[in-house]
mmCIF file of C-alpha atoms in Angstrom:
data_model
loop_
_atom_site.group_PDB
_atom_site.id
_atom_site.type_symbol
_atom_site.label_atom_id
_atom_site.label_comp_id
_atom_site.label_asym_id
_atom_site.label_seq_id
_atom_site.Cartn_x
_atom_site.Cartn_y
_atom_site.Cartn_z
ATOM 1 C CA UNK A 10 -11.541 72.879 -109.253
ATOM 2 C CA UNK A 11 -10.989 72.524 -105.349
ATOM 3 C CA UNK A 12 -11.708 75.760 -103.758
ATOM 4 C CA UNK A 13 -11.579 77.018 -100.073
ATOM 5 C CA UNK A 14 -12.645 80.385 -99.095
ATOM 6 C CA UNK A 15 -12.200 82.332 -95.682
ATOM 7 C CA UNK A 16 -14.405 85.034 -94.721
ATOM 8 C CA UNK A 17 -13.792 88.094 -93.211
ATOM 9 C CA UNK A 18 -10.207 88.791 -95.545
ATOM 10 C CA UNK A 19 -9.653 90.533 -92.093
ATOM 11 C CA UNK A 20 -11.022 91.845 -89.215
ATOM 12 C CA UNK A 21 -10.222 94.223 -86.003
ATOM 13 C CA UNK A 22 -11.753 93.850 -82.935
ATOM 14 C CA UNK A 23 -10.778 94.863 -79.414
ATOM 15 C CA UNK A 24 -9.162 93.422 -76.399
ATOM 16 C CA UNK A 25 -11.828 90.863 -74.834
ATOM 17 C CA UNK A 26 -14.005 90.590 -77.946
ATOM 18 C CA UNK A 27 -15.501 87.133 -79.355
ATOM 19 C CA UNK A 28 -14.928 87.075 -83.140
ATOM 20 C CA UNK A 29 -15.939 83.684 -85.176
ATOM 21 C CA UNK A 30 -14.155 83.024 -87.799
ATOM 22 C CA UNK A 31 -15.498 81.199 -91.608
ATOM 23 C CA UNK A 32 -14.342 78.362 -93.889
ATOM 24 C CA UNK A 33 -16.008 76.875 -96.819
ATOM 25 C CA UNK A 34 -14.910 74.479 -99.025
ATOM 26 C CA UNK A 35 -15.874 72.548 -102.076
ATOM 27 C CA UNK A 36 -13.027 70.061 -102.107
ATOM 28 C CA UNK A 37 -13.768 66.193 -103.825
ATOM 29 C CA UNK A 38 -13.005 62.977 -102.017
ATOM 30 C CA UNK A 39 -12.901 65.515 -98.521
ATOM 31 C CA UNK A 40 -10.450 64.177 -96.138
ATOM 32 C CA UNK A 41 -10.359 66.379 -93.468
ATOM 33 C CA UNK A 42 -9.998 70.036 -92.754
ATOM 34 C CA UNK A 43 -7.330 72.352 -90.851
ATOM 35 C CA UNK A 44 -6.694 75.473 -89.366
ATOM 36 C CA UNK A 45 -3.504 77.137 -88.418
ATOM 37 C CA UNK A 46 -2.153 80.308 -87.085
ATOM 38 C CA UNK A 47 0.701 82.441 -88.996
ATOM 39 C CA UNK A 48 1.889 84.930 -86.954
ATOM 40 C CA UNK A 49 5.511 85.828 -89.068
ATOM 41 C CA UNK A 50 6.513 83.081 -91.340
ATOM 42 C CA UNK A 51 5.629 79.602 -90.157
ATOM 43 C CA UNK A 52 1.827 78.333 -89.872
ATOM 44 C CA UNK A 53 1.275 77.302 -86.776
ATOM 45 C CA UNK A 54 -1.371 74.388 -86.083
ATOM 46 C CA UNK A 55 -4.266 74.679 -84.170
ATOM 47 C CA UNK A 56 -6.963 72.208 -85.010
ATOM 48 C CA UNK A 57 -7.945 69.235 -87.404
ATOM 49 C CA UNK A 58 -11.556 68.140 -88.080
ATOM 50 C CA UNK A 59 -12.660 64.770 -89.915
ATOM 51 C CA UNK A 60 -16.071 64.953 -87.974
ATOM 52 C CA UNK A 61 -19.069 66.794 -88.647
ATOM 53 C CA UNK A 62 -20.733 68.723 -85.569
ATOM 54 C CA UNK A 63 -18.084 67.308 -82.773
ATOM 55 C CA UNK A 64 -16.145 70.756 -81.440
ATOM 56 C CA UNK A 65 -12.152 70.853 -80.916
ATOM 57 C CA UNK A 66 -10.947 73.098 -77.795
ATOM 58 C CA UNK A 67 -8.086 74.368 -77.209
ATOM 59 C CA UNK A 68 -8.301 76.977 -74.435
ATOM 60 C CA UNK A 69 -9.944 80.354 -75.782
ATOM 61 C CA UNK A 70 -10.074 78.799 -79.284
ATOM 62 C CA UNK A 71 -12.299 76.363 -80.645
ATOM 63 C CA UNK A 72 -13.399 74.929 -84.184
ATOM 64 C CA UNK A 73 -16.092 72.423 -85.643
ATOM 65 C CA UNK A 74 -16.916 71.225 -88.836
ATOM 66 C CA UNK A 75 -20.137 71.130 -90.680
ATOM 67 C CA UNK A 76 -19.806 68.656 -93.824
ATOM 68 C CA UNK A 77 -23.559 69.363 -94.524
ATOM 69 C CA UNK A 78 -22.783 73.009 -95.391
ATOM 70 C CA UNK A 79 -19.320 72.786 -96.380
ATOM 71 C CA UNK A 80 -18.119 74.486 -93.960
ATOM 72 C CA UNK A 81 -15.790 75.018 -90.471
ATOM 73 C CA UNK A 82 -15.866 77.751 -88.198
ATOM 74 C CA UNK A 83 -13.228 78.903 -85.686
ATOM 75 C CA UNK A 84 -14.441 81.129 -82.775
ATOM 76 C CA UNK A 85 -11.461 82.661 -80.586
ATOM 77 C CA UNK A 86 -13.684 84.428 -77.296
ATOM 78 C CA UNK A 87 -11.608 87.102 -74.547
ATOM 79 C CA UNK A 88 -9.313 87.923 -77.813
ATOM 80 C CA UNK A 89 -5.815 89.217 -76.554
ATOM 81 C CA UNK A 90 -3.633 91.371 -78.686
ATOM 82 C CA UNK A 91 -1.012 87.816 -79.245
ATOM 83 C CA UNK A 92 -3.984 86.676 -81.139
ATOM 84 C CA UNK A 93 -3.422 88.726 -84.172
ATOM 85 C CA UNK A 94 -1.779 86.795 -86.647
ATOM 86 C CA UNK A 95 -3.466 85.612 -89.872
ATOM 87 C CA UNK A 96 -5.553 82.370 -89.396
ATOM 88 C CA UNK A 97 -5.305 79.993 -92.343
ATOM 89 C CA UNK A 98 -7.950 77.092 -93.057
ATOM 90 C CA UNK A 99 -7.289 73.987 -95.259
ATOM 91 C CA UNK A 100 -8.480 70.848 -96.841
ATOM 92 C CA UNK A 101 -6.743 67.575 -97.273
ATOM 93 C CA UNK A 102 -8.514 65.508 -99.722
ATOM 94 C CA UNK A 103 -7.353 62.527 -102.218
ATOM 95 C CA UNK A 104 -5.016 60.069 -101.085
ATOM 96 C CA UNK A 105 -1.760 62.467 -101.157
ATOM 97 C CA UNK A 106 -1.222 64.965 -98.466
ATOM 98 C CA UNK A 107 -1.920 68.301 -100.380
ATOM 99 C CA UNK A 108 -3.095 70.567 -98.297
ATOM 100 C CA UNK A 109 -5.750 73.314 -100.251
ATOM 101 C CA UNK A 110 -5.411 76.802 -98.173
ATOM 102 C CA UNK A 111 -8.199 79.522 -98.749
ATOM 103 C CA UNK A 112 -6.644 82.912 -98.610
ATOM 104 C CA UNK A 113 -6.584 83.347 -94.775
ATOM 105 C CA UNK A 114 -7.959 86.082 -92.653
ATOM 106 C CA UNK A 115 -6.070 88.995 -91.249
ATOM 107 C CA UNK A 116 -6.833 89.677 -87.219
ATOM 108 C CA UNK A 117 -5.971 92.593 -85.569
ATOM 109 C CA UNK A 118 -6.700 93.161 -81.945
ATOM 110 C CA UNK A 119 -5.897 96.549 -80.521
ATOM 111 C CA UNK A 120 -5.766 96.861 -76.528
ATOM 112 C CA UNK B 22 12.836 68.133 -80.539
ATOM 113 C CA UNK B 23 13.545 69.997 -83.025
ATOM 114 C CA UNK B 24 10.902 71.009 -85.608
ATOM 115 C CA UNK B 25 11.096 71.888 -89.265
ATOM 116 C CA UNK B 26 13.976 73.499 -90.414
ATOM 117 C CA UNK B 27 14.655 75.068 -93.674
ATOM 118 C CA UNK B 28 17.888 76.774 -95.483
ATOM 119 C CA UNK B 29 18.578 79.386 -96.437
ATOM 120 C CA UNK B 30 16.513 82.028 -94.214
ATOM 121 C CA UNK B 31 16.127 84.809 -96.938
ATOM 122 C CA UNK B 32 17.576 84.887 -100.608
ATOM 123 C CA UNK B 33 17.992 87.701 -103.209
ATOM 124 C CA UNK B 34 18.443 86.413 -106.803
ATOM 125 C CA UNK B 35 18.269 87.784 -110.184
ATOM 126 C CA UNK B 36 16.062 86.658 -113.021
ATOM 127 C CA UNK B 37 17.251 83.562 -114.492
ATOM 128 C CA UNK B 38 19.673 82.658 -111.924
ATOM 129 C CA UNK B 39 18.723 78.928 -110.247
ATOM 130 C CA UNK B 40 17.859 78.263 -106.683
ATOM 131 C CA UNK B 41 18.322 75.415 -103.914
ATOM 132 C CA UNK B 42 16.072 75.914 -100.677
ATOM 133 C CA UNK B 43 16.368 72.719 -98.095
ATOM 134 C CA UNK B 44 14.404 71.794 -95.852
ATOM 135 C CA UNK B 45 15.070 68.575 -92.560
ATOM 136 C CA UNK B 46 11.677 67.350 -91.053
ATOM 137 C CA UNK B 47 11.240 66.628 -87.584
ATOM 138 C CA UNK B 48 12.678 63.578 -86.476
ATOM 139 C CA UNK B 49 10.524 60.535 -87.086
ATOM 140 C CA UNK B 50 8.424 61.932 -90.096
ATOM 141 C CA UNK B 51 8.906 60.750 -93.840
ATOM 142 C CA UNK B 52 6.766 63.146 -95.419
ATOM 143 C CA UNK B 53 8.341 66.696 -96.538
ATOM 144 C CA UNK B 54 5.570 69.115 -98.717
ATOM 145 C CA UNK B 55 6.728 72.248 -99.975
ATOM 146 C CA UNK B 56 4.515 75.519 -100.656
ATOM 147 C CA UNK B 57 4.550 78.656 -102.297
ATOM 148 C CA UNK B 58 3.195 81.823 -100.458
ATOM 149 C CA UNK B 59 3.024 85.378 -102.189
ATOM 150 C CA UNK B 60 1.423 87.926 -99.780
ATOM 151 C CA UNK B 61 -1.414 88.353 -99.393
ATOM 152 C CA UNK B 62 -2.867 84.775 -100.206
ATOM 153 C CA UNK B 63 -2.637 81.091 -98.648
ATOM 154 C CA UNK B 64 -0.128 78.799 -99.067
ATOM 155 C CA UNK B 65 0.429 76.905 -102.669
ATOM 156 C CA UNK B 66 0.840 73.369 -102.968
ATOM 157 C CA UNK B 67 4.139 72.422 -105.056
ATOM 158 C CA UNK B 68 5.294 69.019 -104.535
ATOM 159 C CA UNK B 69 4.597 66.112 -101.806
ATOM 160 C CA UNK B 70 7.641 63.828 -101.201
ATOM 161 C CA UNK B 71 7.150 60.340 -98.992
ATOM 162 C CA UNK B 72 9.358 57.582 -98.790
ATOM 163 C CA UNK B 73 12.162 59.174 -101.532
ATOM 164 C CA UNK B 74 9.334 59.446 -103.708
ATOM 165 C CA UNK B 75 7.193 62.046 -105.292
ATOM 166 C CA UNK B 76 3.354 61.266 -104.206
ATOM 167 C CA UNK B 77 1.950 64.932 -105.658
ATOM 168 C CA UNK B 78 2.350 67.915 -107.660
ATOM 169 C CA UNK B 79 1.033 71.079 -107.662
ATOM 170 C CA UNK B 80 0.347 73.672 -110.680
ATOM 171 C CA UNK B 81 3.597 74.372 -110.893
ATOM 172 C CA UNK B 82 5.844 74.640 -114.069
ATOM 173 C CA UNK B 83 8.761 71.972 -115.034
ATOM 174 C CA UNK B 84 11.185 74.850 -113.782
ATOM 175 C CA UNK B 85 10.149 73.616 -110.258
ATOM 176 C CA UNK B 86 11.972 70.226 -109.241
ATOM 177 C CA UNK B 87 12.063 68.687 -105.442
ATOM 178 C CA UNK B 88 13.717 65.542 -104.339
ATOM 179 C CA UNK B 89 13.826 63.639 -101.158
ATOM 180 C CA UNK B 90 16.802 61.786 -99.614
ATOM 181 C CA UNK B 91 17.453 58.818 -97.359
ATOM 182 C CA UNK B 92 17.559 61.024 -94.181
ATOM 183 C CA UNK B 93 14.115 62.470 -95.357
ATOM 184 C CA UNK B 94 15.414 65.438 -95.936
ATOM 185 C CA UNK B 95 14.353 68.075 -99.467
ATOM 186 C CA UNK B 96 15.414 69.622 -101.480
ATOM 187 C CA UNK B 97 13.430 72.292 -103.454
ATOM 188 C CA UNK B 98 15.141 73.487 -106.911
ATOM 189 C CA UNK B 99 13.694 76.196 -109.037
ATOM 190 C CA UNK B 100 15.575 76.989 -112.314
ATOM 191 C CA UNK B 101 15.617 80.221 -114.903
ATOM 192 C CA UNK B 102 14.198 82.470 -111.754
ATOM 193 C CA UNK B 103 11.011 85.074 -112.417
ATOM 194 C CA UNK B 104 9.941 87.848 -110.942
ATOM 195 C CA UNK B 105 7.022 86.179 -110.087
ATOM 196 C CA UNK B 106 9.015 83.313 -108.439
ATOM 197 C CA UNK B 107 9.429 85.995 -105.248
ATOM 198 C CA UNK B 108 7.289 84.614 -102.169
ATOM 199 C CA UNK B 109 7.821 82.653 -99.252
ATOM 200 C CA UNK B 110 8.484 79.178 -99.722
ATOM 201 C CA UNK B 111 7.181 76.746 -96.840
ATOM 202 C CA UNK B 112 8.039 73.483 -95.948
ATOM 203 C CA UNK B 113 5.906 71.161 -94.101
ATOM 204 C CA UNK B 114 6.222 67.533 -92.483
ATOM 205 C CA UNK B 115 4.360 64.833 -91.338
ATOM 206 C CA UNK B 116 4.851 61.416 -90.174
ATOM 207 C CA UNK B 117 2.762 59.661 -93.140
ATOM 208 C CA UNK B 118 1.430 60.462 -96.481
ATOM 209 C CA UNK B 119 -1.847 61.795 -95.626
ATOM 210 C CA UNK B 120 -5.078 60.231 -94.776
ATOM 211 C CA UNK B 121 -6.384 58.229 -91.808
ATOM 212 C CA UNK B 122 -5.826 60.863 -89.024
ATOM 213 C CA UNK B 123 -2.516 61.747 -90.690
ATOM 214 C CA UNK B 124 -3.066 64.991 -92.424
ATOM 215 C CA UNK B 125 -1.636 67.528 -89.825
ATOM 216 C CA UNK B 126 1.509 69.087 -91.327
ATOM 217 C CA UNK B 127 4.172 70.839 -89.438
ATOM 218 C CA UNK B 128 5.400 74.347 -91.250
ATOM 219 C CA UNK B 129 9.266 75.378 -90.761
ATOM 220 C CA UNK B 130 10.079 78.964 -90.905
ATOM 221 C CA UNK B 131 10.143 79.370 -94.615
ATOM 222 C CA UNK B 132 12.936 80.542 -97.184
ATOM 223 C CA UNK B 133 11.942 84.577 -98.391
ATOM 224 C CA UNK B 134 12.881 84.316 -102.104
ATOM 225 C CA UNK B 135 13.237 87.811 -103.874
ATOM 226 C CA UNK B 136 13.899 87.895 -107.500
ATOM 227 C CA UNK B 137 15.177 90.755 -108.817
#
């Protein structure tokens, strides 16, 4: 069965802090892997990675993908409090666009 | 432009009633996904519409049914309500099917469900 786990289920950190965030995955016929942001209701999207060990950057964030281990990480570095939100990863795999979420992980950053 | 938009914004039912939730992609995209989320966990897959047609289905029983329409608009029905029906149901578009650089779906707000 196609499984994708996040780790930490939630973390706090401070104002200015790094914090990396954890993916893994064992998902057949791997298509590519996502992360978004869900601050109230709707996930938000951040990054998608089909390559293994190129990074995506998108101001303080960044992600890359490690198809060796299974894995993605998402590191988020001079963390502000609009950062908390849970952060959701995914895999698309197969030839229909189901998207496989792991549980997400919880962020709080205090000032 | 516009993004996902889904209808309506919350909804209170009681067991065994039926539900409608809708849901209008952005502009351009023929895909519409929907998803169950409960708190506390990730999003569920439930069905994958493209082109009118349903391309995927989740673990989901027959009491779930989705269809797509020429505009590319869904709808989501869910019939003979459960408690355990109550979550946050999620829409999602894209302009393809998936695959190819086209996996990035776009979430609408959602539709809070709460069977009582």
């Amino acid at each position: 069965e196609d499984k994708v786990v996040q780790s930490p289920l939630s973390l706090v950190v401070h104002e200015g802090d790094t914090v990396t965030l954890n993916c893994s995955y064992e998902v057949t016929n791997f298509r590519s892997l996502l992360w978004y942001k869900q601050e109230k209701k709707a996930p938000t999207f951040l990054f998608m990675l089909t390559s293994s060990g190129i990074e995506k950057k998108s101001g303080r964030l960044s992600s890359i993908l490690d198809k060796k281990e299974l894995s993605s990480i998402l590191n988020i570095t001079a963390t502000q409090t609009g950062d908390s939100a849970i952060y959701l990863c995914a895999c698309a795999s197969g030839n229909t666009g189901k998207l496989i979420f792991g549980q997400g992980t919880t962020l709080q950053v205090k000032p | 432009d516009a993004g996902v938009t889904q209808s309506p914004t919350h909804l209170i039912k009681t067991r065994g009633q039926h539900v409608t939730l809708r849901c209008s992609p952005i502009s351009g995209h023929k895909s519409v996904s929907w998803y169950q989320q409960v708190l506390g966990q990730g999003p569920q897959f439930i069905f994958q519409y493209y082109e009118k047609e349903e391309r995927g289905r989740g673990n989901f029983p027959d009491r779930f049914s989705a269809r797509q329409f020429p505009n590319y608009s869904s709808e989501l029905n869910v019939n003979a309500l459960l408690l355990g029906d109550s979550a946050l149901y999620l829409c999602a578009s894209s302009w393809a099917m998936g695959g190819e650089g086209t996996d990035t779906q776009y979430f609408g707000p959602g539709t809070r469900l709460t069977v009582l």
